[in-house]
Coordinates of C-alpha atoms in Angstrom, one line a residue:
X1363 CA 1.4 -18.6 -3.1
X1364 CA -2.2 -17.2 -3.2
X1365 CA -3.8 -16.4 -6.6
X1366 CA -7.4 -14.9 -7.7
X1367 CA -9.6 -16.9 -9.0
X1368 CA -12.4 -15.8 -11.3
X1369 CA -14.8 -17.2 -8.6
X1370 CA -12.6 -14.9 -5.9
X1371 CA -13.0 -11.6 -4.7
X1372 CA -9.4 -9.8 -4.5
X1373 CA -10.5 -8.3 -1.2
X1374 CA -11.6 -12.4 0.0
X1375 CA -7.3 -13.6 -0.9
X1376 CA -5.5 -14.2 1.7
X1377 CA -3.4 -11.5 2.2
X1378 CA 0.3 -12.5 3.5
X1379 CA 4.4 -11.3 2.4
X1380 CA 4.4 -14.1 -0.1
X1381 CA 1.1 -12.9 -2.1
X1382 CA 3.1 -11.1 -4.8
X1383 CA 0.6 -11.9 -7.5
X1384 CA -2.0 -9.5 -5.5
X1385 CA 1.0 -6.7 -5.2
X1386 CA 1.5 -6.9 -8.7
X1387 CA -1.9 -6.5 -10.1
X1388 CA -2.9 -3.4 -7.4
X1389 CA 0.9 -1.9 -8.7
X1390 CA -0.6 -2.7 -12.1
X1391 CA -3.8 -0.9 -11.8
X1392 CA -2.3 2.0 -9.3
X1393 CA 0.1 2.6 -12.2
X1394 CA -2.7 3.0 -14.4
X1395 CA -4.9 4.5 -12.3
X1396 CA -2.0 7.6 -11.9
X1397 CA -0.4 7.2 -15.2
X1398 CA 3.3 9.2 -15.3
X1399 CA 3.9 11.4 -17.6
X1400 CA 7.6 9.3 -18.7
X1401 CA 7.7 5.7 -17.9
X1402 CA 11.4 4.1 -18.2
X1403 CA 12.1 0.4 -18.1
X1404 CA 15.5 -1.2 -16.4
X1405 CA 15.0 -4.7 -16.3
X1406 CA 12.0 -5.3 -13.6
X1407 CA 12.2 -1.7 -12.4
X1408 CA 10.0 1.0 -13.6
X1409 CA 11.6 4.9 -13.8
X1410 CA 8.3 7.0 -13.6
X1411 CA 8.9 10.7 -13.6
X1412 CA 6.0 14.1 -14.3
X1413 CA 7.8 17.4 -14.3
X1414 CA 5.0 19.1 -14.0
X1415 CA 3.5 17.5 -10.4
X1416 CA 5.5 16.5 -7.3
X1417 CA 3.3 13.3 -6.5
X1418 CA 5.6 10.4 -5.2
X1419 CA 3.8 7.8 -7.5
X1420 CA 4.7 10.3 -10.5
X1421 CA 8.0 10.9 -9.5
X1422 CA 9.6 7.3 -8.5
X1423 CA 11.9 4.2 -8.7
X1424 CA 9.8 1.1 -8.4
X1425 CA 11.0 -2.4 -8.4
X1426 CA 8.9 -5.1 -9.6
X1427 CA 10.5 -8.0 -9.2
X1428 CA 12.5 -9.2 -5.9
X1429 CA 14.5 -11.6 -7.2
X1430 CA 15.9 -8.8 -9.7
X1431 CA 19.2 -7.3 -7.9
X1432 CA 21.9 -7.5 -10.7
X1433 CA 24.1 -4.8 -10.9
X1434 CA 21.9 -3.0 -8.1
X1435 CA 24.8 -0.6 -7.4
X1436 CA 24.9 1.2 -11.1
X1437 CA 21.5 0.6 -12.1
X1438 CA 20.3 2.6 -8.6
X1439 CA 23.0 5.7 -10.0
X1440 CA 22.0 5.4 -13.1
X1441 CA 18.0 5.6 -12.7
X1442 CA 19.1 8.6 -9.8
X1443 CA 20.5 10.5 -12.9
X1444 CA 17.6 10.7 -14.4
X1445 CA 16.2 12.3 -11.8
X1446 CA 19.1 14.9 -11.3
X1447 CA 17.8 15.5 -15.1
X1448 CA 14.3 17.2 -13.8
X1449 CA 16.2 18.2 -10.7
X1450 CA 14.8 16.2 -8.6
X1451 CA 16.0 14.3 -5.6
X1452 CA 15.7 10.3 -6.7
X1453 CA 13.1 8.3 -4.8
X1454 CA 12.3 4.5 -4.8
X1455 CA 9.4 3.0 -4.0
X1456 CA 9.4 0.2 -1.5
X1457 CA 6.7 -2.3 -1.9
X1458 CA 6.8 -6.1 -1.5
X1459 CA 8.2 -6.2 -5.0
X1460 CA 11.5 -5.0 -3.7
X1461 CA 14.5 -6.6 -3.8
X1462 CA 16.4 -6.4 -0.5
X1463 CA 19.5 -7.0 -1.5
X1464 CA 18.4 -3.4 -3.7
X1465 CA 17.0 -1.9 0.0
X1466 CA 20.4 -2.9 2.1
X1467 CA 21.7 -0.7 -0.6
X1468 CA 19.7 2.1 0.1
X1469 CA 20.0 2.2 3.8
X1470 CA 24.0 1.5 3.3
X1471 CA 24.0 5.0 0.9
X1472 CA 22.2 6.5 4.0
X1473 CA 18.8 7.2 1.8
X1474 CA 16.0 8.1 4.0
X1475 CA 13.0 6.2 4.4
X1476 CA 9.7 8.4 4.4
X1477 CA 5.6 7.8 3.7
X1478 CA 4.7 4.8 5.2
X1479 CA 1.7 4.0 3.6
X1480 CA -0.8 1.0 3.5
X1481 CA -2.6 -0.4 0.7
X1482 CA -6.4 -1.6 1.5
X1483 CA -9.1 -3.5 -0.4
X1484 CA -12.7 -3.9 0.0
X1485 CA -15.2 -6.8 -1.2
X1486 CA -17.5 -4.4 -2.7
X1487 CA -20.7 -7.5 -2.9
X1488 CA -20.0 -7.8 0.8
X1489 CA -20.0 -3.9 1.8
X1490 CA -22.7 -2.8 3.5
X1491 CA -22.6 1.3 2.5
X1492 CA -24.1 4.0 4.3
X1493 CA -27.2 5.2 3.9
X1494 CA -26.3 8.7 2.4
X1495 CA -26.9 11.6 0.2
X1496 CA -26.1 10.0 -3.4
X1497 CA -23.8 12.2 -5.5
X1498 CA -23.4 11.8 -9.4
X1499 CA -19.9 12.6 -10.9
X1500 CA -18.9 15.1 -13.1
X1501 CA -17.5 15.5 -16.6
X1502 CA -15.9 18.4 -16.1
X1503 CA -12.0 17.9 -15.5
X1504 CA -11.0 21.4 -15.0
X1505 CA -13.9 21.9 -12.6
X1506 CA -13.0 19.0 -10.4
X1507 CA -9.2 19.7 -10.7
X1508 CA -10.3 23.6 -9.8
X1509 CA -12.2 21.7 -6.6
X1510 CA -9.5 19.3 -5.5
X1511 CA -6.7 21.6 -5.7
X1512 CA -9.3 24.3 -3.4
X1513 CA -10.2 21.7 -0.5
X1514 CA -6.6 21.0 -0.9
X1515 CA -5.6 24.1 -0.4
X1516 CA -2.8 23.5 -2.7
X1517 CA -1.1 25.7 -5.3
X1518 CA -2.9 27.0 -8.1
X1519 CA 0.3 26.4 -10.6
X1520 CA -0.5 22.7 -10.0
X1521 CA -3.7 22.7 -12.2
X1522 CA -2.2 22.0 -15.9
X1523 CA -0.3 19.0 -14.8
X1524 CA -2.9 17.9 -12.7
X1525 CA -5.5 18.2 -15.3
X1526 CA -3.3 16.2 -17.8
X1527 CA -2.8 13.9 -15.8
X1528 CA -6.6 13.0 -15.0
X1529 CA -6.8 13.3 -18.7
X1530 CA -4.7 10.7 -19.3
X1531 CA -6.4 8.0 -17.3
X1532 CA -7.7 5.5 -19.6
X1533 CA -10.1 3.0 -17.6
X1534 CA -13.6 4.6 -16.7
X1535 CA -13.1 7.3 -13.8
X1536 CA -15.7 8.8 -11.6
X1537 CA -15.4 12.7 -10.6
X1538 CA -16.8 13.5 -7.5
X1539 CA -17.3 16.7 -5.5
X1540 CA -19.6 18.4 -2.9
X1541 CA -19.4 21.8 -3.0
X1542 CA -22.3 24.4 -2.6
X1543 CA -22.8 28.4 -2.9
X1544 CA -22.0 29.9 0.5
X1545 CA -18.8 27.8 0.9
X1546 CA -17.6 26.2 -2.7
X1547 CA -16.0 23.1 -2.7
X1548 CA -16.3 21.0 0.4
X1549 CA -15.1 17.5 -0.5
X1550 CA -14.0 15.8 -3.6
X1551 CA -12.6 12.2 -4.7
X1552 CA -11.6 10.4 -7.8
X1553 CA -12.9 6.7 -8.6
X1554 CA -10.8 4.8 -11.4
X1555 CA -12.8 1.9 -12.9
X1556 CA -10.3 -0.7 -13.9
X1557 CA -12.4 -3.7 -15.2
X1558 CA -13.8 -5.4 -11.4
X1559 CA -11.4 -3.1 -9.7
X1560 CA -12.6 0.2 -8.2
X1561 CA -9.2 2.7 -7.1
X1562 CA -10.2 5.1 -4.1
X1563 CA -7.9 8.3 -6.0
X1564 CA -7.3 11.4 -4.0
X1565 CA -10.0 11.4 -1.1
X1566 CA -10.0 15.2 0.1
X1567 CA -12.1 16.9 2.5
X1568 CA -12.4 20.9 3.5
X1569 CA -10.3 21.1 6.7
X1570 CA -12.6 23.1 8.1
X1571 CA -15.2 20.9 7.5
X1572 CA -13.3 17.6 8.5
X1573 CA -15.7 15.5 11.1
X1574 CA -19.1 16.1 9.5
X1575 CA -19.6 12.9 7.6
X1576 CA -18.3 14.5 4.2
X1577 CA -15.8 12.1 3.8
X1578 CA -18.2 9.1 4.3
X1579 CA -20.8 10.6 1.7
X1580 CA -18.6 11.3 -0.9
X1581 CA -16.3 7.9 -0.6
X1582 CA -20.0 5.9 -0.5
X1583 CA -21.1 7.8 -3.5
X1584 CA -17.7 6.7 -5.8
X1585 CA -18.3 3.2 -3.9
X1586 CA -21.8 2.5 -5.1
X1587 CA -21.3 4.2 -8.8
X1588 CA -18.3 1.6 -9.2
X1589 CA -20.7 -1.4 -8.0
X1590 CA -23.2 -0.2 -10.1
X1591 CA -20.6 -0.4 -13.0
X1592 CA -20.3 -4.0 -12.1
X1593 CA -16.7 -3.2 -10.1
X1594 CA -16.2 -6.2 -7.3
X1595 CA -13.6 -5.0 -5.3
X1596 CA -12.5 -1.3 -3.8
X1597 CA -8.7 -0.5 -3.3
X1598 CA -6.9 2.8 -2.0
X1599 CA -3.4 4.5 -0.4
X1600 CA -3.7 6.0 2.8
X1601 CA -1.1 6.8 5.1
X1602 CA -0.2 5.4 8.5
X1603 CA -0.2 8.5 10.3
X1604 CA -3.4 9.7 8.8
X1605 CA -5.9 7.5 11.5
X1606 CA -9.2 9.2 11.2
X1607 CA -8.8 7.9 7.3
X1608 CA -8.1 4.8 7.8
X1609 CA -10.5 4.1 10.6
X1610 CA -13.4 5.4 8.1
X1611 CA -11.9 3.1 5.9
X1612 CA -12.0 0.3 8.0
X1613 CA -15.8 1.1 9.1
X1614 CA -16.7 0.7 5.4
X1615 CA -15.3 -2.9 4.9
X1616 CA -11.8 -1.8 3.7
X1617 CA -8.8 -4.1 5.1
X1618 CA -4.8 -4.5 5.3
X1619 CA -3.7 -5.7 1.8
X1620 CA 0.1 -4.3 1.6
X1621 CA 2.6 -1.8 2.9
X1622 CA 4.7 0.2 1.4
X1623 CA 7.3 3.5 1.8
X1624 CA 9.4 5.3 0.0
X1625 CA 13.2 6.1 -0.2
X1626 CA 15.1 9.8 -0.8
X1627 CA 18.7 10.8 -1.6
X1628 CA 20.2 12.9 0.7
X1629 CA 21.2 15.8 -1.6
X1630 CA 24.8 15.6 -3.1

């Protein structure tokens, strides 16, 4: 089993089904880096839920441990309750951390498997960034959260819980936008420092101006202000479907760490 030395980037380990120490610390930091508003222990597995945001990584069952399956069967109802509690449809997170035994169950309950999502990592000393327009972050929280939810276009009743929950971040974080008079906010993303590790948050770009290089100057911009703050390696969610992402990713050094998915009850 591979581990990270101090000598090591994260982004240099060899990556394989059996590297559970590198799953654990990017869960670890990802957690942190996107911190629930209720956290719930059950053994290994974490209950996360924030009523006031509809965010998968807010809102999930996530197993940490795959050799933890005991009483699977009422543990799964009784985290799913909880859930019913916000009204909510239950959802677990499947990472490598998962037990099977715990998945089986899932697929013999007839849950249904959504977001497939990979996690990638960058050596940020080896990363040879762009030569582009630099961009300082911002203070401002309800400013960015004003911007993110507008490139978004997402719904304006989102901002509290949104804002709370950037507010509650406790490692270093790095607002970013581009934005400018005739057509407001154009791009924004949100870099959590997390001692040598840099998280890639919530990478957004106007869809009308999608294509222009936007996303490469603003990722770049969070990618040198985390190497300046001594940060050695990148990470970031992106889902499979979305390609144009990932392949700017990819041009930037970023690489294949982990997959994972999530799980829904059907409604009872």
């Amino acid at each position: 089993m591979a581990t990270i030395g101090a000598d090591r980037s994260l982004a240099q380990a060899s990556i394989s089904p059996h590297n559970l120490p590198l799953v654990r610390r990017l869960e670890a930091v990802g957690f942190r880096a996107w911190p629930a508003a209720s956290v719930q222990y059950d053994g290994s597995w974490q209950v996360r839920l924030t009523a006031g945001h509809p965010s998968n990584r807010l809102n999930s069952i996530v197993p940490l441990d795959p050799s933890d399956h005991r009483d699977v069967e009422i543990r799964l109802e009784k985290a799913s309750r909880k859930f019913e509690a916000y009204g909510r449809a239950a959802v677990v997170r499947q990472t490598p951390l998962a037990s099977p035994v715990l998945i089986e169950l899932l697929r013999a309950q007839n849950w249904t498997r959504f977001d497939d999502t990979v996690v990638m990592t960058c050596d940020l000393a080896e990363a040879e960034l762009p030569d582009t327009l630099d961009h300082l972050p911002t203070h401002d929280v309800g400013r960015f959260v004003d911007a993110n939810l507008a490139v978004d276009q997402a719904p304006l009743r989102l901002k509290p819980a949104l804002a709370e929950i950037i507010s509650a971040i406790k490692p270093p974080s790095g607002l970013f936008m581009i934005e400018n008079a005739a057509d407001g906010p154009l791009a924004t993303v949100l870099c959590v420092q997390d001692n040598d590790l840099a998280g890639i948050m919530s990478l957004s770009v106007s869809e009308a101006r999608r294509r222009e290089g936007l996303g490469t100057e603003i990722l770049t911009s969070a990618l040198r202000w985390a190497r300046m703050r001594s940060a050695r390696s990148a990470w970031l969610q992106v889902k499979l479907s979305n390609r144009p992402a990932i392949a700017l990713y990819e041009r930037l050094g970023f690489r294949d760490a982990y997959h994972y998915c999530y799980w829904q009850q059907e409604p009872r």
